[in-house]
C-alpha angles and dihedrals in degrees: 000000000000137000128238094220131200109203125192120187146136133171117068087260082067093051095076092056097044083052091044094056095034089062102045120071098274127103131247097205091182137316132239122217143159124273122285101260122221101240137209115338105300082071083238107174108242116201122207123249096253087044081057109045089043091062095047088053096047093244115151101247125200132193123180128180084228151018090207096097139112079209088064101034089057086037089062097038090056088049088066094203121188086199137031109193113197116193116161099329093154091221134092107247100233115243094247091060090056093054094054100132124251087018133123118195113200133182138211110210129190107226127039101268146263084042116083107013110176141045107322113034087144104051089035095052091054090044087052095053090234108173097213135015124158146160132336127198113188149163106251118240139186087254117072112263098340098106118120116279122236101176142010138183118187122217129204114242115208126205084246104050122113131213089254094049093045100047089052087057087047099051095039084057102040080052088067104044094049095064079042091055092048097063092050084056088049099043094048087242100117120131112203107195126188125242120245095235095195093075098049115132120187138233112209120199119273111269115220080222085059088069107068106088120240107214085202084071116089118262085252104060093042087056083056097050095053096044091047094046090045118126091028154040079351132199118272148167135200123252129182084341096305128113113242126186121200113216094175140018143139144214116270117190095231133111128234123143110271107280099023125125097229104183135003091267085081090262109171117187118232117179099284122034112325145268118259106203112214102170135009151165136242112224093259089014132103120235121289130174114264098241088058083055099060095048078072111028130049130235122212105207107220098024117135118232100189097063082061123101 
């Protein structure tokens, strides 16, 4: 037996578990997406990476402004899906939609619930120095992320990992259990558990004013911030007037007060122990290592970067 599935997602973390399900037996009836965005200032449209993959595979692909809307509802009712899988959409599923008869909606969530509901589990989980998080399959409900859990898997999450590293391992392996979760579903075996709500914890999305490093901070937490906010929007700081993003640093065991360049490695104290910046990136240029950095640029030992604007 094989499922006619509805999938809605957005965002390249989505992309593995629409390819897992479109090669199994199972069938992709359409997907649902957000809207192609103008981008930059030539107004290019920018397609998002499910919208994509889905044209390239030949997959009916649909983006509303909105689900509110009696047009989708009966969209999706003549659709007569057995599954609806959510990943990432970036919209609520409105209650009417989850009462469709003969219809199962079901979510892939980035963090073991009930811990970090909400936009950014991924990034929230690093900058909170978690040291695992993993996979949630659940049953969706009107309220965000409550709904009962049918499956988890737990990761490991390393002091090094970034939040591009991180969120491939998590979509790799959210592209396995859902093929796993769908065979609970077929063979009548699935489990849904509730959540103990009591000990939900949310993840808010990611500020652009969450980006600029405090050196009052400790070495470790900085570390955090960079690798949660890498790829983007990043974490950066001003020096000698110039935006600088770090993309890859690491804790030294040194004093200096916060803000302060402390050696010529590009060593800048915090309040406990210092930042070590390995790689970085100039505000309209691309990465380059720090060392190369510093052939070209010099650094005034001593010299402290958060008086800078």
């Amino acid at each position: 037996m094989s499922f006619n599935i509805l999938f809605m997602g957005t965002p390249s973390f989505s992309v593995p578990i629409l390819k897992s399900i479109n090669s199994s037996n199972h069938k992709i009836l359409e997907v649902y997406t957000q809207p192609p965005k103008k981008k930059n200032r030539g107004q290019k449209i920018s397609l998002s990476p499910i919208h994509k993959y889905s044209i390239e595979n030949n997959i009916p692909v649909r983006h509303p402004s909105t689900l509110v809307s009696q047009r989708e509802l009966e969209h999706i009712r003549q659709l007569k899906p057995d599954i609806v899988v959510v990943v990432a959409y970036g919209k609520i599923i409105p209650s009417n939609f989850l009462n469709l008869e003969n219809t199962i909606f079901i979510n892939i969530h980035a963090s073991l619930l009930p811990k970090w509901r909400g936009a950014a589990p991924i990034q929230r989980a690093i900058m909170n120095r978690d040291k695992e998080t993993g996979i949630s399959i659940m049953k969706i409900e009107p309220e965000l992320d409550t709904g009962p859990i049918l499956m988890t898997s737990k990761i490991e999450i390393t002091k090094n990992n970034n939040y591009e590293e991180l969120s491939n391992k998590m979509s790799n392996l959210g592209a396995k259990l859902i093929l796993d979760a769908l065979d609970l579903i077929k063979n009548k075996e699935a489990n849904f558990v509730p959540q103990e709500h009591e000990k939900a914890t949310y993840a808010k999305k990611i500020k652009k004013t969450e980006s600029k490093i405090n050196w009052n901070l400790e070495a470790k937490n900085i570390i955090a911030q960079v690798n949660a906010l890498y790829p983007s929007p990043g974490s950066w700081f001003y020096l000698k007037g110039s935006r600088i993003k770090i993309t890859r640093a690491k804790e030294i065991k040194a004093s200096g007060f916060p803000g302060e360049i402390i050696n010529k490695n590009f060593t800048i104290g915090c309040s406990k122990n210092a930042v070590q910046v390995l790689e970085l990136q100039k505000e309209g240029k691309n990465k380059i290592l720090a060392e190369e950095f510093i052939k070209g640029n010099k650094l005034e030992v001593g010299f402290n970067i958060s008086t800078d604007v």
